[in-house]
């Protein structure tokens, strides 16, 4: 049962099947970890226009997550010609949050965020939304400007108070 559970987690979090158990566990620990509430709230506010965007209302997508199969979501009105992505559609806000958490914790684009979080853990400190925001440069085409926006949202709205 433990081996089946471990294999399920390895598949879900995109960890190589070839890794021996001890290395797989170490890799899982770096991926299955807290994403500070301040960061989640700031990104959700930014991506969904504080819950007022078309995608938040029609697709319950609070994080601007894309999908790449026709019909998997809602086509953006200003999507560039020849592009095939849609903005993913979810059955609930909870489903959107779960997809975001899995994305942040497993996609290769957010390795830096996970590295920052792992370093924080190694230093015996709780992960900070402000620090982890530095690992979000690839979340948006706006890159460093996006990181600055997220940090500003955390600071101005005092979102750190929601961290555990």
PDB file of C-alpha atoms in Angstrom:
ATOM      1  CA  UNK A   1       0.000   0.000   0.000  1.00  0.00           C
ATOM      2  CA  UNK A   2       2.868   2.376   0.849  1.00  0.00           C
ATOM      3  CA  UNK A   3       4.580   1.678  -2.461  1.00  0.00           C
ATOM      4  CA  UNK A   4       1.346   2.324  -4.373  1.00  0.00           C
ATOM      5  CA  UNK A   5       0.818   5.574  -2.470  1.00  0.00           C
ATOM      6  CA  UNK A   6       4.420   6.638  -3.153  1.00  0.00           C
ATOM      7  CA  UNK A   7       4.048   5.860  -6.871  1.00  0.00           C
ATOM      8  CA  UNK A   8       0.815   7.878  -7.008  1.00  0.00           C
ATOM      9  CA  UNK A   9       2.564  10.879  -5.436  1.00  0.00           C
ATOM     10  CA  UNK A  10       5.569  10.525  -7.737  1.00  0.00           C
ATOM     11  CA  UNK A  11       3.283  10.585 -10.760  1.00  0.00           C
ATOM     12  CA  UNK A  12       1.198  13.512  -9.462  1.00  0.00           C
ATOM     13  CA  UNK A  13       4.246  15.626  -8.589  1.00  0.00           C
ATOM     14  CA  UNK A  14       6.232  14.657 -11.695  1.00  0.00           C
ATOM     15  CA  UNK A  15       9.047  12.788  -9.980  1.00  0.00           C
ATOM     16  CA  UNK A  16      11.115  10.309 -11.963  1.00  0.00           C
ATOM     17  CA  UNK A  17      10.062   6.676 -11.679  1.00  0.00           C
ATOM     18  CA  UNK A  18      13.754   5.694 -11.658  1.00  0.00           C
ATOM     19  CA  UNK A  19      14.581   7.459  -8.374  1.00  0.00           C
ATOM     20  CA  UNK A  20      15.205   5.162  -5.448  1.00  0.00           C
ATOM     21  CA  UNK A  21      12.790   5.576  -2.537  1.00  0.00           C
ATOM     22  CA  UNK A  22      15.008   7.777  -0.349  1.00  0.00           C
ATOM     23  CA  UNK A  23      15.654  10.222  -3.214  1.00  0.00           C
ATOM     24  CA  UNK A  24      11.979  10.194  -4.181  1.00  0.00           C
ATOM     25  CA  UNK A  25      10.973  11.030  -0.604  1.00  0.00           C
ATOM     26  CA  UNK A  26      13.483  13.909  -0.522  1.00  0.00           C
ATOM     27  CA  UNK A  27      12.118  15.218  -3.830  1.00  0.00           C
ATOM     28  CA  UNK A  28       8.532  14.888  -2.581  1.00  0.00           C
ATOM     29  CA  UNK A  29       9.368  16.863   0.571  1.00  0.00           C
ATOM     30  CA  UNK A  30      10.541  19.751  -1.606  1.00  0.00           C
ATOM     31  CA  UNK A  31       7.306  19.688  -3.603  1.00  0.00           C
ATOM     32  CA  UNK A  32       4.631  18.852  -1.051  1.00  0.00           C
ATOM     33  CA  UNK A  33       4.926  21.846   1.208  1.00  0.00           C
ATOM     34  CA  UNK A  34       3.140  25.011   2.213  1.00  0.00           C
ATOM     35  CA  UNK A  35       2.480  27.871  -0.161  1.00  0.00           C
ATOM     36  CA  UNK A  36       2.046  30.879   2.162  1.00  0.00           C
ATOM     37  CA  UNK A  37      -1.477  32.301   2.264  1.00  0.00           C
ATOM     38  CA  UNK A  38      -0.092  35.778   1.551  1.00  0.00           C
ATOM     39  CA  UNK A  39       1.277  34.577  -1.789  1.00  0.00           C
ATOM     40  CA  UNK A  40      -1.895  32.656  -2.703  1.00  0.00           C
ATOM     41  CA  UNK A  41      -4.106  35.642  -1.879  1.00  0.00           C
ATOM     42  CA  UNK A  42      -1.896  38.118  -3.752  1.00  0.00           C
ATOM     43  CA  UNK A  43      -1.742  35.980  -6.888  1.00  0.00           C
ATOM     44  CA  UNK A  44      -5.466  35.289  -6.779  1.00  0.00           C
ATOM     45  CA  UNK A  45      -6.271  38.998  -6.384  1.00  0.00           C
ATOM     46  CA  UNK A  46      -3.900  39.883  -9.217  1.00  0.00           C
ATOM     47  CA  UNK A  47      -4.999  37.162 -11.636  1.00  0.00           C
ATOM     48  CA  UNK A  48      -8.738  37.452 -10.995  1.00  0.00           C
ATOM     49  CA  UNK A  49      -9.124  41.213 -10.526  1.00  0.00           C
ATOM     50  CA  UNK A  50     -10.099  40.578  -6.891  1.00  0.00           C
ATOM     51  CA  UNK A  51     -12.579  37.940  -8.083  1.00  0.00           C
ATOM     52  CA  UNK A  52     -14.322  40.198 -10.616  1.00  0.00           C
ATOM     53  CA  UNK A  53     -12.728  39.034 -13.879  1.00  0.00           C
ATOM     54  CA  UNK A  54     -14.629  37.152 -16.555  1.00  0.00           C
ATOM     55  CA  UNK A  55     -12.485  34.077 -15.900  1.00  0.00           C
ATOM     56  CA  UNK A  56     -13.114  34.189 -12.143  1.00  0.00           C
ATOM     57  CA  UNK A  57     -16.859  34.523 -12.618  1.00  0.00           C
ATOM     58  CA  UNK A  58     -17.485  32.221 -15.616  1.00  0.00           C
ATOM     59  CA  UNK A  59     -14.706  29.663 -15.096  1.00  0.00           C
ATOM     60  CA  UNK A  60     -14.082  29.885 -11.337  1.00  0.00           C
ATOM     61  CA  UNK A  61     -10.409  30.292 -12.320  1.00  0.00           C
ATOM     62  CA  UNK A  62      -8.810  32.486  -9.683  1.00  0.00           C
ATOM     63  CA  UNK A  63      -5.207  32.135 -10.908  1.00  0.00           C
ATOM     64  CA  UNK A  64      -5.297  32.605 -14.681  1.00  0.00           C
ATOM     65  CA  UNK A  65      -4.277  28.986 -15.269  1.00  0.00           C
ATOM     66  CA  UNK A  66      -4.222  27.958 -18.916  1.00  0.00           C
ATOM     67  CA  UNK A  67      -5.152  24.667 -20.519  1.00  0.00           C
ATOM     68  CA  UNK A  68      -4.275  23.429 -23.995  1.00  0.00           C
ATOM     69  CA  UNK A  69      -7.093  21.164 -25.205  1.00  0.00           C
ATOM     70  CA  UNK A  70      -9.925  22.670 -27.202  1.00  0.00           C
ATOM     71  CA  UNK A  71     -12.970  23.045 -24.956  1.00  0.00           C
ATOM     72  CA  UNK A  72     -11.027  22.693 -21.686  1.00  0.00           C
ATOM     73  CA  UNK A  73     -11.826  26.253 -20.664  1.00  0.00           C
ATOM     74  CA  UNK A  74     -12.790  29.673 -21.964  1.00  0.00           C
ATOM     75  CA  UNK A  75     -11.162  31.300 -24.978  1.00  0.00           C
ATOM     76  CA  UNK A  76      -9.625  34.686 -24.112  1.00  0.00           C
ATOM     77  CA  UNK A  77     -11.169  37.524 -26.123  1.00  0.00           C
ATOM     78  CA  UNK A  78      -7.732  38.939 -26.989  1.00  0.00           C
ATOM     79  CA  UNK A  79      -5.919  35.677 -27.681  1.00  0.00           C
ATOM     80  CA  UNK A  80      -3.271  36.112 -30.382  1.00  0.00           C
ATOM     81  CA  UNK A  81      -4.008  34.604 -33.784  1.00  0.00           C
ATOM     82  CA  UNK A  82      -2.795  31.023 -34.104  1.00  0.00           C
ATOM     83  CA  UNK A  83      -2.656  30.432 -30.332  1.00  0.00           C
ATOM     84  CA  UNK A  84      -4.589  27.440 -28.999  1.00  0.00           C
ATOM     85  CA  UNK A  85      -4.634  27.903 -25.211  1.00  0.00           C
ATOM     86  CA  UNK A  86      -7.762  28.576 -23.182  1.00  0.00           C
ATOM     87  CA  UNK A  87      -8.189  29.714 -19.595  1.00  0.00           C
ATOM     88  CA  UNK A  88      -9.035  26.579 -17.625  1.00  0.00           C
ATOM     89  CA  UNK A  89     -12.573  26.142 -16.326  1.00  0.00           C
ATOM     90  CA  UNK A  90     -13.198  24.631 -12.880  1.00  0.00           C
ATOM     91  CA  UNK A  91     -16.274  23.278 -11.131  1.00  0.00           C
ATOM     92  CA  UNK A  92     -15.490  25.228  -7.966  1.00  0.00           C
ATOM     93  CA  UNK A  93     -13.122  27.791  -6.490  1.00  0.00           C
ATOM     94  CA  UNK A  94     -11.688  24.950  -4.374  1.00  0.00           C
ATOM     95  CA  UNK A  95     -10.808  23.029  -7.555  1.00  0.00           C
ATOM     96  CA  UNK A  96      -9.068  26.160  -8.892  1.00  0.00           C
ATOM     97  CA  UNK A  97      -7.030  26.492  -5.683  1.00  0.00           C
ATOM     98  CA  UNK A  98      -6.060  22.798  -5.823  1.00  0.00           C
ATOM     99  CA  UNK A  99      -4.925  23.151  -9.450  1.00  0.00           C
ATOM    100  CA  UNK A 100      -2.873  26.222  -8.533  1.00  0.00           C
ATOM    101  CA  UNK A 101      -1.208  24.424  -5.606  1.00  0.00           C
ATOM    102  CA  UNK A 102      -0.325  21.436  -7.770  1.00  0.00           C
ATOM    103  CA  UNK A 103       0.990  23.745 -10.503  1.00  0.00           C
ATOM    104  CA  UNK A 104       3.209  25.733  -8.100  1.00  0.00           C
ATOM    105  CA  UNK A 105       4.435  22.558  -6.400  1.00  0.00           C
ATOM    106  CA  UNK A 106       5.141  20.450  -9.475  1.00  0.00           C
ATOM    107  CA  UNK A 107       5.753  22.504 -12.641  1.00  0.00           C
ATOM    108  CA  UNK A 108       9.399  22.945 -13.619  1.00  0.00           C
ATOM    109  CA  UNK A 109       8.817  26.679 -14.147  1.00  0.00           C
ATOM    110  CA  UNK A 110       8.537  27.145 -10.364  1.00  0.00           C
ATOM    111  CA  UNK A 111      11.693  25.259  -9.334  1.00  0.00           C
ATOM    112  CA  UNK A 112      13.184  28.491  -8.028  1.00  0.00           C
ATOM    113  CA  UNK A 113      10.173  29.086  -5.776  1.00  0.00           C
ATOM    114  CA  UNK A 114      10.570  25.577  -4.358  1.00  0.00           C
ATOM    115  CA  UNK A 115      14.323  26.103  -3.931  1.00  0.00           C
ATOM    116  CA  UNK A 116      13.678  29.295  -1.941  1.00  0.00           C
ATOM    117  CA  UNK A 117      11.107  27.457   0.175  1.00  0.00           C
ATOM    118  CA  UNK A 118      13.487  24.528   0.801  1.00  0.00           C
ATOM    119  CA  UNK A 119      16.241  26.938   1.866  1.00  0.00           C
ATOM    120  CA  UNK A 120      13.816  28.602   4.247  1.00  0.00           C
ATOM    121  CA  UNK A 121      12.971  25.193   5.739  1.00  0.00           C
ATOM    122  CA  UNK A 122      16.672  24.336   6.058  1.00  0.00           C
ATOM    123  CA  UNK A 123      17.133  27.611   7.973  1.00  0.00           C
ATOM    124  CA  UNK A 124      14.262  26.596  10.315  1.00  0.00           C
ATOM    125  CA  UNK A 125      12.029  29.447   9.209  1.00  0.00           C
ATOM    126  CA  UNK A 126       8.524  29.461   7.778  1.00  0.00           C
ATOM    127  CA  UNK A 127       8.247  30.150   4.053  1.00  0.00           C
ATOM    128  CA  UNK A 128       7.492  33.817   3.342  1.00  0.00           C
ATOM    129  CA  UNK A 129       5.187  34.954   0.552  1.00  0.00           C
ATOM    130  CA  UNK A 130       7.506  37.894  -0.094  1.00  0.00           C
ATOM    131  CA  UNK A 131      10.515  35.597  -0.491  1.00  0.00           C
ATOM    132  CA  UNK A 132       8.692  32.974  -2.556  1.00  0.00           C
ATOM    133  CA  UNK A 133       7.348  35.645  -4.908  1.00  0.00           C
ATOM    134  CA  UNK A 134      10.917  35.852  -6.255  1.00  0.00           C
ATOM    135  CA  UNK A 135      10.341  32.397  -7.771  1.00  0.00           C
ATOM    136  CA  UNK A 136       7.361  33.547  -9.858  1.00  0.00           C
ATOM    137  CA  UNK A 137       9.170  35.330 -12.659  1.00  0.00           C
ATOM    138  CA  UNK A 138       7.880  32.784 -15.191  1.00  0.00           C
ATOM    139  CA  UNK A 139       4.253  32.832 -13.937  1.00  0.00           C
ATOM    140  CA  UNK A 140       3.506  35.806 -16.169  1.00  0.00           C
ATOM    141  CA  UNK A 141       4.911  37.149 -19.415  1.00  0.00           C
ATOM    142  CA  UNK A 142       5.507  40.347 -17.400  1.00  0.00           C
ATOM    143  CA  UNK A 143       8.343  38.588 -15.535  1.00  0.00           C
ATOM    144  CA  UNK A 144      10.025  40.791 -12.934  1.00  0.00           C
ATOM    145  CA  UNK A 145       7.192  43.357 -13.128  1.00  0.00           C
ATOM    146  CA  UNK A 146       4.774  40.598 -12.135  1.00  0.00           C
ATOM    147  CA  UNK A 147       6.966  39.705  -9.137  1.00  0.00           C
ATOM    148  CA  UNK A 148       6.975  43.374  -8.077  1.00  0.00           C
ATOM    149  CA  UNK A 149       3.161  43.530  -8.379  1.00  0.00           C
ATOM    150  CA  UNK A 150       2.711  40.440  -6.222  1.00  0.00           C
ATOM    151  CA  UNK A 151       5.091  41.742  -3.560  1.00  0.00           C
ATOM    152  CA  UNK A 152       3.322  45.112  -3.608  1.00  0.00           C
ATOM    153  CA  UNK A 153      -0.066  43.405  -3.128  1.00  0.00           C
ATOM    154  CA  UNK A 154       1.315  41.469  -0.152  1.00  0.00           C
ATOM    155  CA  UNK A 155       2.850  44.589   1.383  1.00  0.00           C
ATOM    156  CA  UNK A 156       0.040  47.100   0.782  1.00  0.00           C
ATOM    157  CA  UNK A 157      -2.729  44.716   1.865  1.00  0.00           C
ATOM    158  CA  UNK A 158      -0.716  43.335   4.803  1.00  0.00           C
ATOM    159  CA  UNK A 159      -1.371  39.803   3.575  1.00  0.00           C
ATOM    160  CA  UNK A 160       1.461  38.363   5.692  1.00  0.00           C
ATOM    161  CA  UNK A 161      -1.003  38.356   8.602  1.00  0.00           C
ATOM    162  CA  UNK A 162      -2.764  35.383   6.974  1.00  0.00           C
ATOM    163  CA  UNK A 163       0.313  33.137   6.953  1.00  0.00           C
ATOM    164  CA  UNK A 164       0.300  30.279   9.426  1.00  0.00           C
TER     165      UNK A 164
END
